[in-house]
PDB file of C-alpha atoms in Angstrom:
ATOM      1  CA  UNK B   1      86.495 109.985 105.369  1.00 81.00           C
ATOM      2  CA  UNK B   2      88.580 108.225 102.765  1.00 91.00           C
ATOM      3  CA  UNK B   3      88.113 105.073 100.716  1.00 93.00           C
ATOM      4  CA  UNK B   4      88.858 101.888 102.641  1.00 94.00           C
ATOM      5  CA  UNK B   5      91.840 101.153 100.349  1.00 94.00           C
ATOM      6  CA  UNK B   6      93.487 104.411 101.352  1.00 94.00           C
ATOM      7  CA  UNK B   7      92.897 103.710 105.041  1.00 95.00           C
ATOM      8  CA  UNK B   8      94.452 100.251 104.657  1.00 97.00           C
ATOM      9  CA  UNK B   9      97.413 101.560 102.629  1.00 95.00           C
ATOM     10  CA  UNK B  10      98.113 104.236 105.252  1.00 95.00           C
ATOM     11  CA  UNK B  11      97.817 101.748 108.138  1.00 97.00           C
ATOM     12  CA  UNK B  12     100.130  99.289 106.368  1.00 97.00           C
ATOM     13  CA  UNK B  13     102.721 102.018 105.745  1.00 96.00           C
ATOM     14  CA  UNK B  14     102.487 103.147 109.366  1.00 96.00           C
ATOM     15  CA  UNK B  15     102.953  99.582 110.619  1.00 96.00           C
ATOM     16  CA  UNK B  16     106.185  99.119 108.643  1.00 97.00           C
ATOM     17  CA  UNK B  17     107.589 102.600 109.347  1.00 94.00           C
ATOM     18  CA  UNK B  18     110.636 102.655 111.585  1.00 90.00           C
ATOM     19  CA  UNK B  19     112.020  99.236 110.687  1.00 90.00           C
ATOM     20  CA  UNK B  20     115.451  98.320 112.030  1.00 89.00           C
ATOM     21  CA  UNK B  21     117.014  98.743 108.571  1.00 87.00           C
ATOM     22  CA  UNK B  22     115.814 102.366 108.517  1.00 85.00           C
ATOM     23  CA  UNK B  23     114.284 102.339 105.046  1.00 89.00           C
ATOM     24  CA  UNK B  24     112.233 105.397 104.085  1.00 92.00           C
ATOM     25  CA  UNK B  25     108.553 104.476 103.582  1.00 94.00           C
ATOM     26  CA  UNK B  26     106.551 106.083 100.765  1.00 92.00           C
ATOM     27  CA  UNK B  27     102.990 105.524  99.575  1.00 87.00           C
ATOM     28  CA  UNK B  28     101.398 104.987  96.189  1.00 69.00           C
ATOM     29  CA  UNK B  29     101.195 108.580  95.096  1.00 68.00           C
ATOM     30  CA  UNK B  30     104.778 109.444  95.953  1.00 65.00           C
ATOM     31  CA  UNK B  31     106.899 110.617  93.070  1.00 73.00           C
ATOM     32  CA  UNK B  32     110.025 108.743  92.043  1.00 83.00           C
ATOM     33  CA  UNK B  33     112.217 107.790  94.964  1.00 86.00           C
ATOM     34  CA  UNK B  34     115.022 110.382  95.164  1.00 86.00           C
ATOM     35  CA  UNK B  35     118.461 109.125  94.082  1.00 83.00           C
ATOM     36  CA  UNK B  36     119.943 110.134  97.447  1.00 88.00           C
ATOM     37  CA  UNK B  37     117.676 107.638  99.249  1.00 89.00           C
ATOM     38  CA  UNK B  38     119.637 104.388  99.631  1.00 90.00           C
ATOM     39  CA  UNK B  39     116.846 102.201 101.058  1.00 92.00           C
ATOM     40  CA  UNK B  40     113.163 102.746 100.388  1.00 93.00           C
ATOM     41  CA  UNK B  41     109.826 100.964 100.623  1.00 95.00           C
ATOM     42  CA  UNK B  42     106.817 102.131  98.611  1.00 94.00           C
ATOM     43  CA  UNK B  43     103.384 100.812  99.603  1.00 96.00           C
ATOM     44  CA  UNK B  44     100.655 100.592  96.986  1.00 95.00           C
ATOM     45  CA  UNK B  45      97.298  98.876  96.528  1.00 94.00           C
ATOM     46  CA  UNK B  46      97.279  98.092  92.799  1.00 93.00           C
ATOM     47  CA  UNK B  47      94.597  95.430  92.621  1.00 95.00           C
ATOM     48  CA  UNK B  48      91.362  94.475  94.341  1.00 94.00           C
ATOM     49  CA  UNK B  49      88.807  91.735  93.753  1.00 94.00           C
ATOM     50  CA  UNK B  50      85.261  92.164  95.062  1.00 89.00           C
ATOM     51  CA  UNK B  51      83.145  89.070  95.736  1.00 84.00           C
ATOM     52  CA  UNK B  52      79.443  89.878  95.384  1.00 74.00           C
ATOM     53  CA  UNK B  53      78.317  86.242  95.517  1.00 68.00           C
ATOM     54  CA  UNK B  54      77.282  86.347  99.188  1.00 60.00           C
ATOM     55  CA  UNK B  55      73.774  86.525 100.581  1.00 63.00           C
ATOM     56  CA  UNK B  56      71.477  89.224  99.283  1.00 60.00           C
ATOM     57  CA  UNK B  57      72.173  92.415 101.219  1.00 60.00           C
ATOM     58  CA  UNK B  58      75.352  91.031 102.783  1.00 67.00           C
ATOM     59  CA  UNK B  59      78.513  93.104 102.577  1.00 74.00           C
ATOM     60  CA  UNK B  60      80.762  91.809  99.801  1.00 78.00           C
ATOM     61  CA  UNK B  61      84.191  90.600 100.790  1.00 89.00           C
ATOM     62  CA  UNK B  62      87.122  92.376  99.191  1.00 93.00           C
ATOM     63  CA  UNK B  63      90.520  90.882  98.576  1.00 96.00           C
ATOM     64  CA  UNK B  64      93.130  93.579  98.237  1.00 97.00           C
ATOM     65  CA  UNK B  65      96.659  93.211  96.919  1.00 97.00           C
ATOM     66  CA  UNK B  66      99.168  95.271  98.863  1.00 97.00           C
ATOM     67  CA  UNK B  67     102.477  95.727  97.096  1.00 96.00           C
ATOM     68  CA  UNK B  68     105.670  96.815  98.820  1.00 96.00           C
ATOM     69  CA  UNK B  69     108.262  97.943  96.318  1.00 93.00           C
ATOM     70  CA  UNK B  70     111.765  97.727  97.731  1.00 93.00           C
ATOM     71  CA  UNK B  71     114.630  99.829  96.384  1.00 91.00           C
ATOM     72  CA  UNK B  72     118.177  99.318  97.632  1.00 91.00           C
ATOM     73  CA  UNK B  73     121.045 101.389  96.265  1.00 87.00           C
ATOM     74  CA  UNK B  74     124.500 100.537  97.524  1.00 74.00           C
ATOM     75  CA  UNK B  75     127.739  99.086  96.243  1.00 59.00           C
ATOM     76  CA  UNK B  76     127.676  95.715  97.996  1.00 76.00           C
ATOM     77  CA  UNK B  77     125.214  93.071  99.228  1.00 81.00           C
ATOM     78  CA  UNK B  78     122.027  94.588  97.755  1.00 83.00           C
ATOM     79  CA  UNK B  79     120.414  91.116  97.693  1.00 84.00           C
ATOM     80  CA  UNK B  80     121.065  90.653 101.401  1.00 88.00           C
ATOM     81  CA  UNK B  81     119.658  94.087 102.261  1.00 89.00           C
ATOM     82  CA  UNK B  82     116.496  93.416 100.233  1.00 91.00           C
ATOM     83  CA  UNK B  83     116.053  90.067 101.971  1.00 92.00           C
ATOM     84  CA  UNK B  84     116.532  91.697 105.388  1.00 93.00           C
ATOM     85  CA  UNK B  85     113.912  94.321 104.544  1.00 95.00           C
ATOM     86  CA  UNK B  86     111.538  91.513 103.512  1.00 95.00           C
ATOM     87  CA  UNK B  87     112.084  89.838 106.883  1.00 96.00           C
ATOM     88  CA  UNK B  88     111.351  93.085 108.723  1.00 96.00           C
ATOM     89  CA  UNK B  89     108.239  93.920 106.675  1.00 97.00           C
ATOM     90  CA  UNK B  90     106.801  90.397 106.946  1.00 97.00           C
ATOM     91  CA  UNK B  91     107.406  90.257 110.698  1.00 97.00           C
ATOM     92  CA  UNK B  92     105.952  93.748 111.263  1.00 97.00           C
ATOM     93  CA  UNK B  93     102.749  92.765 109.451  1.00 98.00           C
ATOM     94  CA  UNK B  94     102.583  89.335 111.122  1.00 97.00           C
ATOM     95  CA  UNK B  95     102.650  91.126 114.505  1.00 97.00           C
ATOM     96  CA  UNK B  96      99.167  92.482 113.681  1.00 97.00           C
ATOM     97  CA  UNK B  97      97.813  91.040 110.460  1.00 97.00           C
ATOM     98  CA  UNK B  98      94.522  92.913 110.959  1.00 97.00           C
ATOM     99  CA  UNK B  99      96.247  96.326 110.879  1.00 97.00           C
ATOM    100  CA  UNK B 100      94.494  97.392 114.038  1.00 96.00           C
ATOM    101  CA  UNK B 101      91.177  95.777 113.102  1.00 96.00           C
ATOM    102  CA  UNK B 102      90.870  97.107 109.531  1.00 96.00           C
ATOM    103  CA  UNK B 103      91.423  93.685 107.944  1.00 97.00           C
ATOM    104  CA  UNK B 104      90.302  90.135 108.538  1.00 95.00           C
ATOM    105  CA  UNK B 105      93.851  89.065 107.649  1.00 96.00           C
ATOM    106  CA  UNK B 106      96.937  90.098 105.690  1.00 98.00           C
ATOM    107  CA  UNK B 107      99.555  87.597 104.530  1.00 97.00           C
ATOM    108  CA  UNK B 108     102.508  87.571 102.128  1.00 97.00           C
ATOM    109  CA  UNK B 109     101.739  86.008  98.744  1.00 97.00           C
ATOM    110  CA  UNK B 110     104.895  86.495  96.688  1.00 97.00           C
ATOM    111  CA  UNK B 111     108.181  88.200  95.942  1.00 97.00           C
ATOM    112  CA  UNK B 112     110.027  89.201  92.805  1.00 94.00           C
ATOM    113  CA  UNK B 113     113.346  90.986  92.519  1.00 87.00           C
ATOM    114  CA  UNK B 114     115.801  92.236  89.947  1.00 80.00           C
ATOM    115  CA  UNK B 115     119.182  93.947  89.905  1.00 66.00           C
ATOM    116  CA  UNK B 116     119.378  96.908  87.561  1.00 63.00           C
ATOM    117  CA  UNK B 117     122.719  96.479  85.810  1.00 59.00           C
ATOM    118  CA  UNK B 118     122.577  99.827  83.988  1.00 57.00           C
ATOM    119  CA  UNK B 119     122.685 101.682  87.294  1.00 57.00           C
ATOM    120  CA  UNK B 120     125.912 103.456  88.286  1.00 56.00           C
ATOM    121  CA  UNK B 121     125.666 101.651  91.620  1.00 62.00           C
ATOM    122  CA  UNK B 122     124.456  98.187  92.409  1.00 71.00           C
ATOM    123  CA  UNK B 123     120.728  98.790  92.630  1.00 81.00           C
ATOM    124  CA  UNK B 124     118.211  96.113  93.389  1.00 87.00           C
ATOM    125  CA  UNK B 125     114.487  96.513  93.159  1.00 87.00           C
ATOM    126  CA  UNK B 126     112.037  94.002  94.519  1.00 91.00           C
ATOM    127  CA  UNK B 127     108.351  93.704  95.166  1.00 94.00           C
ATOM    128  CA  UNK B 128     106.840  91.897  98.125  1.00 96.00           C
ATOM    129  CA  UNK B 129     103.103  91.292  97.745  1.00 97.00           C
ATOM    130  CA  UNK B 130     100.473  90.654 100.383  1.00 98.00           C
ATOM    131  CA  UNK B 131      96.889  89.513 100.110  1.00 98.00           C
ATOM    132  CA  UNK B 132      94.426  91.153 102.494  1.00 98.00           C
ATOM    133  CA  UNK B 133      90.724  90.515 103.135  1.00 97.00           C
ATOM    134  CA  UNK B 134      88.186  93.059 104.382  1.00 96.00           C
ATOM    135  CA  UNK B 135      84.569  94.159 103.968  1.00 92.00           C
ATOM    136  CA  UNK B 136      82.744  97.461 103.658  1.00 89.00           C
ATOM    137  CA  UNK B 137      79.052  98.294 103.714  1.00 82.00           C
ATOM    138  CA  UNK B 138      77.392  98.224 100.290  1.00 78.00           C
ATOM    139  CA  UNK B 139      76.401 101.871 100.590  1.00 82.00           C
ATOM    140  CA  UNK B 140      79.513 103.132 102.407  1.00 87.00           C
ATOM    141  CA  UNK B 141      82.944 102.205 101.022  1.00 85.00           C
ATOM    142  CA  UNK B 142      84.596 104.452 103.587  1.00 89.00           C
ATOM    143  CA  UNK B 143      83.558 102.352 106.568  1.00 88.00           C
ATOM    144  CA  UNK B 144      85.277  99.029 107.077  1.00 90.00           C
ATOM    145  CA  UNK B 145      83.106  96.432 108.805  1.00 88.00           C
TER     146      UNK B 145
END
């Protein structure tokens, strides 16, 4: 088995794969996105808070940040393409915010974006963040409960 975070990251990436805008989906440990790739999404789980304040012996709740980095490389309308990818990602996750029962919920919490002026092309990078809640057994962080 794998850590619950990895299971969630993989399920999230699978749920947004095949979007209408045809962006390539990568995960956390992927190397740099190749220059030839014009639209890409990279899913990572950079932060997690664990609440141990529940009842003695109860499984702690975990709030996980899921980050979707968006890279768009093209000459025109990079802002519009990034916004369209945000629409598609948010709607894909809203269709099953439990990721097949792994999570209690998963909802968007923020967005930031920036155009990289030094690029030879118009390149925009953005980050769409989601908050997600789940629990694992105290003695088994591979099994989501």
